[in-house]
Each structure stands twice: as structure tokens, then as C-alpha cells.
Short mmCIF file of C-alpha atoms in Angstrom, two decimals:
data_model
loop_
_atom_site.label_atom_id
_atom_site.label_comp_id
_atom_site.label_asym_id
_atom_site.label_seq_id
_atom_site.Cartn_x
_atom_site.Cartn_y
_atom_site.Cartn_z
CA MET A 1 -9.03 8.89 -1.68
CA ASN A 2 -5.99 7.54 0.07
CA ASN A 3 -5.42 6.11 3.53
CA LYS A 4 -4.27 9.48 4.89
CA ASN A 5 -7.56 11.11 3.80
CA ILE A 6 -9.61 8.31 5.35
CA ILE A 7 -7.78 8.61 8.67
CA SER A 8 -8.23 12.39 8.51
CA SER A 9 -11.99 11.90 8.04
CA PHE A 10 -12.11 9.84 11.23
CA ASN A 11 -9.93 12.34 13.14
CA ILE A 12 -12.14 15.29 12.12
CA LYS A 13 -15.01 13.72 14.09
CA GLY A 14 -12.77 12.80 17.05
CA PHE A 15 -12.20 9.12 16.26
CA ASP A 16 -8.81 7.54 16.88
CA VAL A 17 -7.70 4.92 14.38
CA ILE A 18 -6.60 1.86 16.35
CA ASN A 19 -5.62 -0.28 13.38
CA TYR A 20 -6.45 -1.01 9.76
CA ILE A 21 -6.15 -4.08 7.57
CA TYR A 22 -6.20 -4.51 3.81
CA ALA A 23 -8.47 -7.42 2.90
CA LYS A 24 -9.33 -8.96 -0.47
CA ASP A 25 -12.03 -6.49 -1.47
CA CYS A 26 -11.92 -3.83 1.25
CA ILE A 27 -10.00 -1.98 3.92
CA ILE A 28 -11.10 -2.66 7.50
CA TYR A 29 -10.52 0.09 10.07
CA TYR A 30 -10.87 -0.19 13.83
CA VAL A 31 -11.62 3.19 15.37
CA SER A 32 -12.63 4.42 18.81
CA LYS A 33 -14.13 7.49 20.39
CA ASN A 34 -15.02 8.23 24.01
CA TYR A 35 -18.45 9.88 23.97
CA ALA A 36 -18.51 10.21 27.78
CA LYS A 37 -16.30 13.31 27.57
CA LYS A 38 -19.06 15.28 25.81
CA PHE A 39 -21.74 14.56 28.41
CA ASN A 40 -19.65 15.27 31.51
CA ILE A 41 -21.16 12.32 33.37
CA ASP A 42 -19.62 9.03 34.41
CA PHE A 43 -20.48 6.18 32.06
CA ASP A 44 -18.68 3.86 29.67
CA GLY A 45 -18.91 5.76 26.41
CA ASN A 46 -15.82 4.37 24.69
CA ILE A 47 -17.27 3.15 21.41
CA ILE A 48 -15.20 0.95 19.11
CA LEU A 49 -16.24 0.57 15.50
CA GLU A 50 -15.19 -1.82 12.78
CA VAL A 51 -15.47 0.08 9.51
CA LYS A 52 -15.32 -1.78 6.19
CA ILE A 53 -14.72 0.29 3.09
CA LYS A 54 -15.08 -1.67 -0.12
CA PHE A 55 -12.61 -0.75 -2.85
CA GLU A 56 -15.56 -0.19 -5.20
CA PHE A 57 -16.67 2.70 -2.95
CA PHE A 58 -13.83 4.75 -4.44
CA LYS A 59 -15.06 4.10 -7.99
CA TYR A 60 -18.80 4.72 -7.67
CA LEU A 61 -21.40 5.40 -5.02
CA SER A 62 -24.23 2.89 -4.67
CA PRO A 63 -25.94 1.31 -1.66
CA SER A 64 -23.94 -1.88 -2.25
CA SER A 65 -20.65 0.05 -2.04
CA TYR A 66 -21.43 2.08 1.09
CA PRO A 67 -19.03 1.62 4.00
CA THR A 68 -20.35 -0.45 6.90
CA PHE A 69 -19.92 0.74 10.46
CA LYS A 70 -20.25 -1.99 13.10
CA GLU A 71 -20.35 -1.18 16.83
CA ILE A 72 -18.11 -3.87 18.34
CA SER A 73 -17.65 -2.49 21.86
CA ASN A 74 -21.10 -3.87 22.80
CA ILE A 75 -22.12 -0.71 24.64
CA ILE A 76 -25.16 0.24 22.55
CA PRO A 77 -27.91 -2.41 22.65
CA LYS A 78 -28.39 -3.99 19.25
CA ASN A 79 -31.93 -3.12 18.28
CA ILE A 80 -33.65 -1.16 15.56
CA ASP A 81 -34.77 1.60 17.95
CA ASN A 82 -31.09 2.37 18.52
CA HIS A 83 -30.42 2.14 14.76
CA ILE A 84 -28.17 -0.86 15.25
CA TYR A 85 -29.01 -4.15 13.58
CA PRO A 86 -28.56 -7.46 15.45
CA ASN A 87 -25.21 -7.99 13.67
CA GLY A 88 -23.94 -4.67 15.06
CA ASN A 89 -24.12 -2.69 11.80
CA ILE A 90 -25.28 0.88 12.27
CA CYS A 91 -28.20 2.30 10.29
CA TYR A 92 -27.15 5.85 9.48
CA ALA A 93 -29.20 7.01 6.45
CA PRO A 94 -31.98 6.10 4.02
CA PRO A 95 -30.50 3.99 1.21
CA TYR A 96 -30.29 6.66 -1.51
CA ARG A 97 -29.62 9.72 0.62
CA PRO A 98 -25.82 9.51 0.20
CA ILE A 99 -26.21 9.36 -3.60
CA TYR A 100 -28.78 12.15 -3.71
CA GLU A 101 -26.63 14.40 -1.48
CA LYS A 102 -23.32 13.31 -3.12
CA TRP A 103 -21.73 12.16 0.13
CA LYS A 104 -18.01 11.82 0.55
CA PHE A 105 -16.50 9.44 3.12
CA VAL A 106 -16.42 12.13 5.82
CA ASP A 107 -20.21 12.48 5.44
CA PHE A 108 -20.66 8.79 6.30
CA VAL A 109 -18.44 9.26 9.37
CA ASN A 110 -20.45 12.33 10.35
CA ALA A 111 -23.76 10.46 10.02
CA VAL A 112 -22.54 7.60 12.21
CA ASP A 113 -21.09 10.01 14.77
CA SER A 114 -24.41 11.90 14.89
CA MET A 115 -26.35 8.66 15.35
CA ILE A 116 -24.12 7.57 18.25
CA ASN A 117 -24.33 11.03 19.87
CA ASN A 118 -28.09 10.88 19.50
CA TYR A 119 -28.21 7.48 21.23
CA PHE A 120 -26.23 8.78 24.21
CA SER A 121 -28.36 11.96 24.33
CA LYS A 122 -31.54 9.88 24.54
CA GLU A 123 -30.00 7.45 27.04
CA TYR A 124 -28.41 9.94 29.44
CA ILE A 125 -30.26 13.21 28.91
CA GLY A 126 -33.64 11.82 27.92
CA ILE A 127 -34.02 13.48 24.54
CA GLY A 128 -32.41 13.01 21.14
CA PHE A 129 -31.65 15.78 18.70
CA LEU A 130 -31.99 13.99 15.34
CA THR A 131 -35.09 13.62 13.23
CA GLU A 132 -35.30 9.86 13.12
CA LEU A 133 -37.08 8.06 10.33
CA GLU A 134 -38.83 4.71 10.51
CA HIS A 135 -37.17 1.76 8.82
CA GLY A 136 -38.28 0.04 5.63
CA GLN A 137 -40.95 1.40 3.29
CA LYS A 138 -42.42 3.70 5.95
CA GLY A 139 -39.03 5.39 6.40
CA LEU A 140 -38.56 5.78 2.65
CA LYS A 141 -41.95 7.51 2.42
CA GLN A 142 -40.96 9.81 5.29
CA TYR A 143 -37.69 10.65 3.53
CA ASN A 144 -39.52 11.34 0.25
CA ASN A 145 -41.86 13.68 2.14
CA LEU A 146 -38.88 15.56 3.61
CA ILE A 147 -37.39 15.92 0.13
CA ALA A 148 -40.74 17.09 -1.28
CA LYS A 149 -40.98 19.77 1.42
CA ASN A 150 -37.68 21.13 0.17
CA ASN A 151 -39.08 21.29 -3.39
CA LYS A 152 -36.77 18.55 -4.62
CA LYS A 153 -37.96 16.08 -7.21
CA ILE A 154 -36.89 12.60 -6.19
CA CYS A 155 -38.61 9.34 -5.54
CA ILE A 156 -36.78 6.73 -3.51
CA LYS A 157 -37.96 3.12 -3.56
#
């Protein structure tokens, strides 16, 4: 995957690439998207993300190589109920879901975009549209149950 494809993956979901930097072991992108347009109400919905994509991500997919998406505009409160850790990193999927479903980079962007949309839906409309899982072992059990309902054989620990 080249830089053009990565930028295209952001653009597909409506993100504008502000800048990108090549670092020692990764590429760091700064992207933005104004979510206020979708809701047709007046609020500050201009989210800015710092996205780190490790070079190893392009070689193999493992939880340690997943891209990190950090909300740096400080609009969404940093707490687990909003799926944002105290450091700003966004929780967007159970650890092995991207491997199991053979995600490409655009799938990671889609998951983060869906999570942010869901936050604004809950905040400004009062109801979210995603099936949210708990975090930790409880969330992994919930994910395994969802997989089992679809007659898939997988156990995630």
C-alpha cells in the first residue's frame, strides 16, 4: 500500500489529510473531518486525528501492528464509555477482529469513523447505532458469542 492509497482510504470516509510525516518506524498522518455537517445542528464537530501506521502493518496484520487513531482535537471526552482511552487513542474493535475479518487499512478508517459518528449520535440525538461491546475479558466473551451466533468457529483470548 502506498501513500496515495492511504490518503484515498481517508478521503473515502470524508477525512481531509492535513499533513503526514515519515518517522523511524511509522508514518504519522494528521487528518480532520467535520461531523457537524451530518447532524445539521450547531456544534463543534471538527475532529482531528493523529494516525500512526507502523511500517510492519504493511507486512503482516497483528494487534501490535494495528494503526493507532488518536483524537487530538479534544472534543470527545477521554473515557472508556466513549471508546477513547485517557491518552486519546480510540478503541475501535476487539483485538483479533481485524485479523479474523482480514481488514485492510480502509476498514480501520471505517471503524474509527463509525465510532466517532456513534459518539455524536449518542451525544446530540440521544441514541447510538452501533452494537457496543464491553472492554477487557467481558468484551472478548461478547465478541465470541457474536461469532458463535454466526456459526463461526473462533475463540479469542
